[in-house]
CSV table of C-alpha atoms in Angstrom, one decimal:
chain,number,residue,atom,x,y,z
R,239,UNK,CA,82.8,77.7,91.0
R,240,UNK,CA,85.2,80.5,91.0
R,241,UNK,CA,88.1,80.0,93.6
R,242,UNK,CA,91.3,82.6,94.2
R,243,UNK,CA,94.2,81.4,95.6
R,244,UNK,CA,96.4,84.6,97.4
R,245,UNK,CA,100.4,84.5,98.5
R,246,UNK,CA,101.9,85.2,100.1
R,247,UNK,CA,100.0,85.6,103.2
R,248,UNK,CA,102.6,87.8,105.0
R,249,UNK,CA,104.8,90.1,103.4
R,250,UNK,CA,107.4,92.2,105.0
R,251,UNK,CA,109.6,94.8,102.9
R,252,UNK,CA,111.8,97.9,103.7
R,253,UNK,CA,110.6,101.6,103.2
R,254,UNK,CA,111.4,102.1,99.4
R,255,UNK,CA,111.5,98.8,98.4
R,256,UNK,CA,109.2,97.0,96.2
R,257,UNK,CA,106.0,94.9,97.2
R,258,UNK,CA,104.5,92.2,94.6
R,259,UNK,CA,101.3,90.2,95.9
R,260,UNK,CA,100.6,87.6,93.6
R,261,UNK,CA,96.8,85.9,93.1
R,262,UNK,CA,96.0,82.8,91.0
R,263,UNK,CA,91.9,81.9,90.1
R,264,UNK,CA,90.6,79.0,88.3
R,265,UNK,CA,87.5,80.0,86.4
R,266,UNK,CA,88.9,81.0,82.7
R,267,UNK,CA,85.8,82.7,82.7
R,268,UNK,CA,86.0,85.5,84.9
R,269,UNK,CA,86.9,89.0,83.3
R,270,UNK,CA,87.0,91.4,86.4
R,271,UNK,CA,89.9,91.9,88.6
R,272,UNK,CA,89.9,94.0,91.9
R,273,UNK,CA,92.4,94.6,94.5
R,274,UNK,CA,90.9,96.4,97.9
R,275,UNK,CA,93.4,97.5,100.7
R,276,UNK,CA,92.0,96.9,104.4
R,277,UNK,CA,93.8,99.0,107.1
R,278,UNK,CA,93.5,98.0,110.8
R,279,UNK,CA,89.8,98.2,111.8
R,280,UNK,CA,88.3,100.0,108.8
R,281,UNK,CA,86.5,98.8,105.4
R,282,UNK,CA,88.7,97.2,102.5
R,283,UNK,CA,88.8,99.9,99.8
R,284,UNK,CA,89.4,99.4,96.2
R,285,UNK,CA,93.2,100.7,95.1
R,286,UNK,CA,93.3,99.3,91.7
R,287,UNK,CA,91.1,96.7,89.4
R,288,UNK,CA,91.5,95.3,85.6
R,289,UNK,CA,89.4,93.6,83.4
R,290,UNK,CA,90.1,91.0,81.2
R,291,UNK,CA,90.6,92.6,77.8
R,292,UNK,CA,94.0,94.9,80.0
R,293,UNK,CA,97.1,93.1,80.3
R,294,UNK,CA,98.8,95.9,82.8
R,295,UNK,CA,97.1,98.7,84.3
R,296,UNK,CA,99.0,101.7,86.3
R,297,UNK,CA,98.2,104.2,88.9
R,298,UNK,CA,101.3,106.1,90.5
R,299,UNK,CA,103.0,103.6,92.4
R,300,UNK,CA,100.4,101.2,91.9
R,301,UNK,CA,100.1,98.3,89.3
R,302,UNK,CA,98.1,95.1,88.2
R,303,UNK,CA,98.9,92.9,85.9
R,304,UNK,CA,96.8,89.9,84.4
R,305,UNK,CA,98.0,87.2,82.4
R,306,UNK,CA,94.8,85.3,81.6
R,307,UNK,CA,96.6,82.2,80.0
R,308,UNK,CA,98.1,81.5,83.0
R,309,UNK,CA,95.3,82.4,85.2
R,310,UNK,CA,97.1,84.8,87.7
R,311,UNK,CA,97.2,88.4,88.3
R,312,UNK,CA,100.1,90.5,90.8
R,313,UNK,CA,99.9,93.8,92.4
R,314,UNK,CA,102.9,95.4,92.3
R,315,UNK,CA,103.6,98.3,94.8
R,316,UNK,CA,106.8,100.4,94.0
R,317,UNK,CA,108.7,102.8,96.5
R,318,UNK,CA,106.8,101.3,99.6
R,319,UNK,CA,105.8,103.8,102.1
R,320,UNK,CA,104.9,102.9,106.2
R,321,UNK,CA,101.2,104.3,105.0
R,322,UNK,CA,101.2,100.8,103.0
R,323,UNK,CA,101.1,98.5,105.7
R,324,UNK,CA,97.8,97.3,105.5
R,325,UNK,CA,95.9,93.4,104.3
R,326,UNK,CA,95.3,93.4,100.6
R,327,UNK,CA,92.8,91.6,99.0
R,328,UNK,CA,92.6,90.6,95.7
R,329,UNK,CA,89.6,88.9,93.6
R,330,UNK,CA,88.0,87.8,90.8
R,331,UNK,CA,84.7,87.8,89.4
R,332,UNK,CA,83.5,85.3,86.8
R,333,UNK,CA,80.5,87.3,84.5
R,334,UNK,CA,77.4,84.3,85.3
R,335,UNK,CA,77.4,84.2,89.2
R,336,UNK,CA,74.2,85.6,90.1
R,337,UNK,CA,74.3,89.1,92.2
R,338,UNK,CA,78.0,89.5,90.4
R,339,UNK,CA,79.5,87.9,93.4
R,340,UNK,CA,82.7,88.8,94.1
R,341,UNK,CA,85.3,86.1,95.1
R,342,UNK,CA,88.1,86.7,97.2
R,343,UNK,CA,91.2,85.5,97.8
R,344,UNK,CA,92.7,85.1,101.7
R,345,UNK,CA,94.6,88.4,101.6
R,346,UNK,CA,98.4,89.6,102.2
R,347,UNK,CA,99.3,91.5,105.8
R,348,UNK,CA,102.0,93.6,103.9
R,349,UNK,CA,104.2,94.8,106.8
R,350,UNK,CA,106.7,98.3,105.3
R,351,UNK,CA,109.6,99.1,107.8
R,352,UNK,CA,110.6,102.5,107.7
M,44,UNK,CA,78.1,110.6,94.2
M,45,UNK,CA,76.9,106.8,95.9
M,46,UNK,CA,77.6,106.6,99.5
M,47,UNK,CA,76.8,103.5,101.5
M,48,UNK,CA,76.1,104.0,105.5
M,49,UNK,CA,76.3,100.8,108.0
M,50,UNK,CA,75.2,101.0,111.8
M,51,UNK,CA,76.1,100.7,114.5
M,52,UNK,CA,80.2,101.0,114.1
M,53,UNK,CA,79.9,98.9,117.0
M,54,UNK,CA,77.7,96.3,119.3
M,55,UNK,CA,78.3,94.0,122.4
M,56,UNK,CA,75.4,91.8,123.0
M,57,UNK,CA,75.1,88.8,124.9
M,58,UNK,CA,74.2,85.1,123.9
M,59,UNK,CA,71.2,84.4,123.3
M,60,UNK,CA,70.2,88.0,122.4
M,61,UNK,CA,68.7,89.4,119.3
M,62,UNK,CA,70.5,91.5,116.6
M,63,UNK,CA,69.5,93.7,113.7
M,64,UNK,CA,72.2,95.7,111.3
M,65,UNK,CA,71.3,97.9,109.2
M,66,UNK,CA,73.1,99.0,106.1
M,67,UNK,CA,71.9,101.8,103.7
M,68,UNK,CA,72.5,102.9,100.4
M,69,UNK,CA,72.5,106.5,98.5
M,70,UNK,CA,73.1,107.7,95.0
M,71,UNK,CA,72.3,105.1,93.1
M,72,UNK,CA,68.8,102.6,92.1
M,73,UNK,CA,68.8,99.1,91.9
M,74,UNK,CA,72.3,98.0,93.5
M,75,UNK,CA,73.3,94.5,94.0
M,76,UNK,CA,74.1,94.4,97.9
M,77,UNK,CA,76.4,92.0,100.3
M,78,UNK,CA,76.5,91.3,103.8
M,79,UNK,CA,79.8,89.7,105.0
M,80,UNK,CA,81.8,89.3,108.1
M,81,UNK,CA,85.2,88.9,108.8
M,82,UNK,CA,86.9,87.3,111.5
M,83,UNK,CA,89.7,88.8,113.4
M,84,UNK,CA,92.7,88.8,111.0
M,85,UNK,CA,90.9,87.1,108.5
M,86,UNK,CA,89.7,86.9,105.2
M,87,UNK,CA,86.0,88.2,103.9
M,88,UNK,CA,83.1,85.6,104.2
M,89,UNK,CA,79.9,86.2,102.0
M,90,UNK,CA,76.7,85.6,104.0
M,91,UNK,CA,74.1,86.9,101.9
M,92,UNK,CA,73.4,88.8,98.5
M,93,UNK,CA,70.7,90.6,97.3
M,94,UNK,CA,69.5,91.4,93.7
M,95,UNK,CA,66.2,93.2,94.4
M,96,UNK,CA,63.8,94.0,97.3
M,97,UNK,CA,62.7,90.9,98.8
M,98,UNK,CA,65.5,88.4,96.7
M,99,UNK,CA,67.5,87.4,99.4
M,100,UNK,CA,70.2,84.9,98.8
M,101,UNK,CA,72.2,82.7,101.7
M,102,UNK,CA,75.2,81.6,100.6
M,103,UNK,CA,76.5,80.0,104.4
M,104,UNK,CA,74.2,78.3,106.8
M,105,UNK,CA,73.8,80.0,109.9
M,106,UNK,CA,71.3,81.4,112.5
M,107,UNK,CA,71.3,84.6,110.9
M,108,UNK,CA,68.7,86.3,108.3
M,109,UNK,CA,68.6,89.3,105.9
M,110,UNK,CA,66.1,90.7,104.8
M,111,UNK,CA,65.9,93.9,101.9
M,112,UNK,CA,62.7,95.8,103.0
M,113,UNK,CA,63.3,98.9,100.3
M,114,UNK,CA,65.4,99.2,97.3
M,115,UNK,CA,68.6,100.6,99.0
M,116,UNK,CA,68.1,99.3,102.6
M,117,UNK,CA,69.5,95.5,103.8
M,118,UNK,CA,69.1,94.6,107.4
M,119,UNK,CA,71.2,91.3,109.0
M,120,UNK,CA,69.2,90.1,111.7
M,121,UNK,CA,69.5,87.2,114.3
M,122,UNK,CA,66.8,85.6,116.7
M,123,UNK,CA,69.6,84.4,119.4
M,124,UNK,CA,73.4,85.6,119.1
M,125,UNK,CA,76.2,82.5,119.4
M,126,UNK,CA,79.5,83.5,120.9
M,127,UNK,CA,80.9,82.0,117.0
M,128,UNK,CA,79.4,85.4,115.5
M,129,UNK,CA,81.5,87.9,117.0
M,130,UNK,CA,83.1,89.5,113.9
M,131,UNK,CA,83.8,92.9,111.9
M,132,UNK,CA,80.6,92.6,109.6
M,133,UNK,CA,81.0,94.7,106.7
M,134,UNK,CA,77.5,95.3,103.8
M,135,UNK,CA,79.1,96.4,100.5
M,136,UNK,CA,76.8,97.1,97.5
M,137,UNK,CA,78.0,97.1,93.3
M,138,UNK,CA,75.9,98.3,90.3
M,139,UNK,CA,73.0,95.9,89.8
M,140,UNK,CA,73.6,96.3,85.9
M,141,UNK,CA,77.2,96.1,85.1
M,142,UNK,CA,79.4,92.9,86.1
M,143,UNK,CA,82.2,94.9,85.9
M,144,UNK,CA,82.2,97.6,88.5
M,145,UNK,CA,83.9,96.9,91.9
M,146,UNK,CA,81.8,96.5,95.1
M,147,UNK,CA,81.8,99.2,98.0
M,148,UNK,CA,82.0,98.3,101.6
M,149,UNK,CA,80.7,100.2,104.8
M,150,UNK,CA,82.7,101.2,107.8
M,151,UNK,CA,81.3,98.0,109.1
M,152,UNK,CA,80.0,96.8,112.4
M,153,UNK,CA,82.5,95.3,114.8
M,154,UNK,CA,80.5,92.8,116.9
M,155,UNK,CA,81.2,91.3,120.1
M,156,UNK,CA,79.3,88.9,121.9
M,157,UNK,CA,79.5,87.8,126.0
């Protein structure tokens, strides 16, 4: 089955710089691509996702990019803000699994230091 | 718009006793829906899925049940609480047609047990 591989698992960056999360999965297969940002005690929400026919996909400071010959996928988060300090979680769903189960990898506690 | 409410935002119950979650969803027919739970400071772990009312799918042995009495209701239940199932529990549904679409979580129930 589908498994997603997350690093790093801590990541700790200065107010204004640039935060990159990267994700690998091993199921060639799988053709949707979400990231979900989980603040301290509340429910992960969905930032950003790309499917498998987008290369790059953009939203403000936000971006995902998928390279599906190499099996790995990176959020990139520019002009990091405090508010970004949260876990983010990226995934991967391969199109057969029954219930479209969603797999997940072990997250990133992104630290920003104003 | 699809909204998804989870109760109670939180429980403490002591070993040994019962439990019953109940997660529901509005806006939308047919959804796939997801219990998981979530260890402090840790990642998301799938314990059931459902595809329809009474298609219940267990994806982690454990002394807990779910059970999809209506369409858009899915209810995690245990006969006798361990102290190991403390955790944030978190039911998320996604469209039950399109394998593309991201899953939604609820606010999630943080559980304690004594």
């Amino acid at each position: 089955g589908e498994n997603v591989e997350q690093h790093p698992s801590t990541l700790s960056v200065q107010e204004g710089d640039s935060a990159v999360i990267k994700c690998t999965y091993s199921d060639s297969a799988s053709n949707y691509f979400p990231w979900y940002k989980q603040e301290l005690g509340k429910r992960p929400q969905l930032i950003i996702d790309i499917r498998s026919n987008v290369g790059e996909k953009k939203d403000q400071r936000i971006a995902v990019t998928l390279n599906k010959t190499a099996k790995h996928f990176s959020l990139h988060i520019t002009e990091t803000q405090p508010e970004d300090s949260a876990v983010y979680f990226c995934a991967a769903r391969p199109p057969y699994t029954g219930g479209f189960k969603t797999i997940f990898g072990a997250g990133t506690r992104l630290f920003v230091k104003a | 718009s699809q909204t998804i409410h989870q109760w109670p935002a939180t429980l403490v119950q002591p070993v040994g006793s019962p439990l019953s979650l109940e997660c529901t969803v509005e806006g939308t027919s047919n959804p796939n829906l997801y219990w998981y739970r979530q260890a402090a400071g840790r990642g998301l772990q799938l314990l059931f899925y459902s595809v329809g009312i009474g298609q219940i799918s267990s994806e982690v042995p454990q002394n807990l049940s779910a059970s999809r009495p209506q369409d858009r209701q899915f209810i995690l239940s245990s006969k006798k609480l361990l102290l190991s199932d403390s955790g944030f529990y978190l039911c998320a549904w996604s469209s039950g047609q399109k394998g593309d679409q991201p899953q939604h979580f609820g606010d999630g129930t943080r559980l304690s047990i004594l």
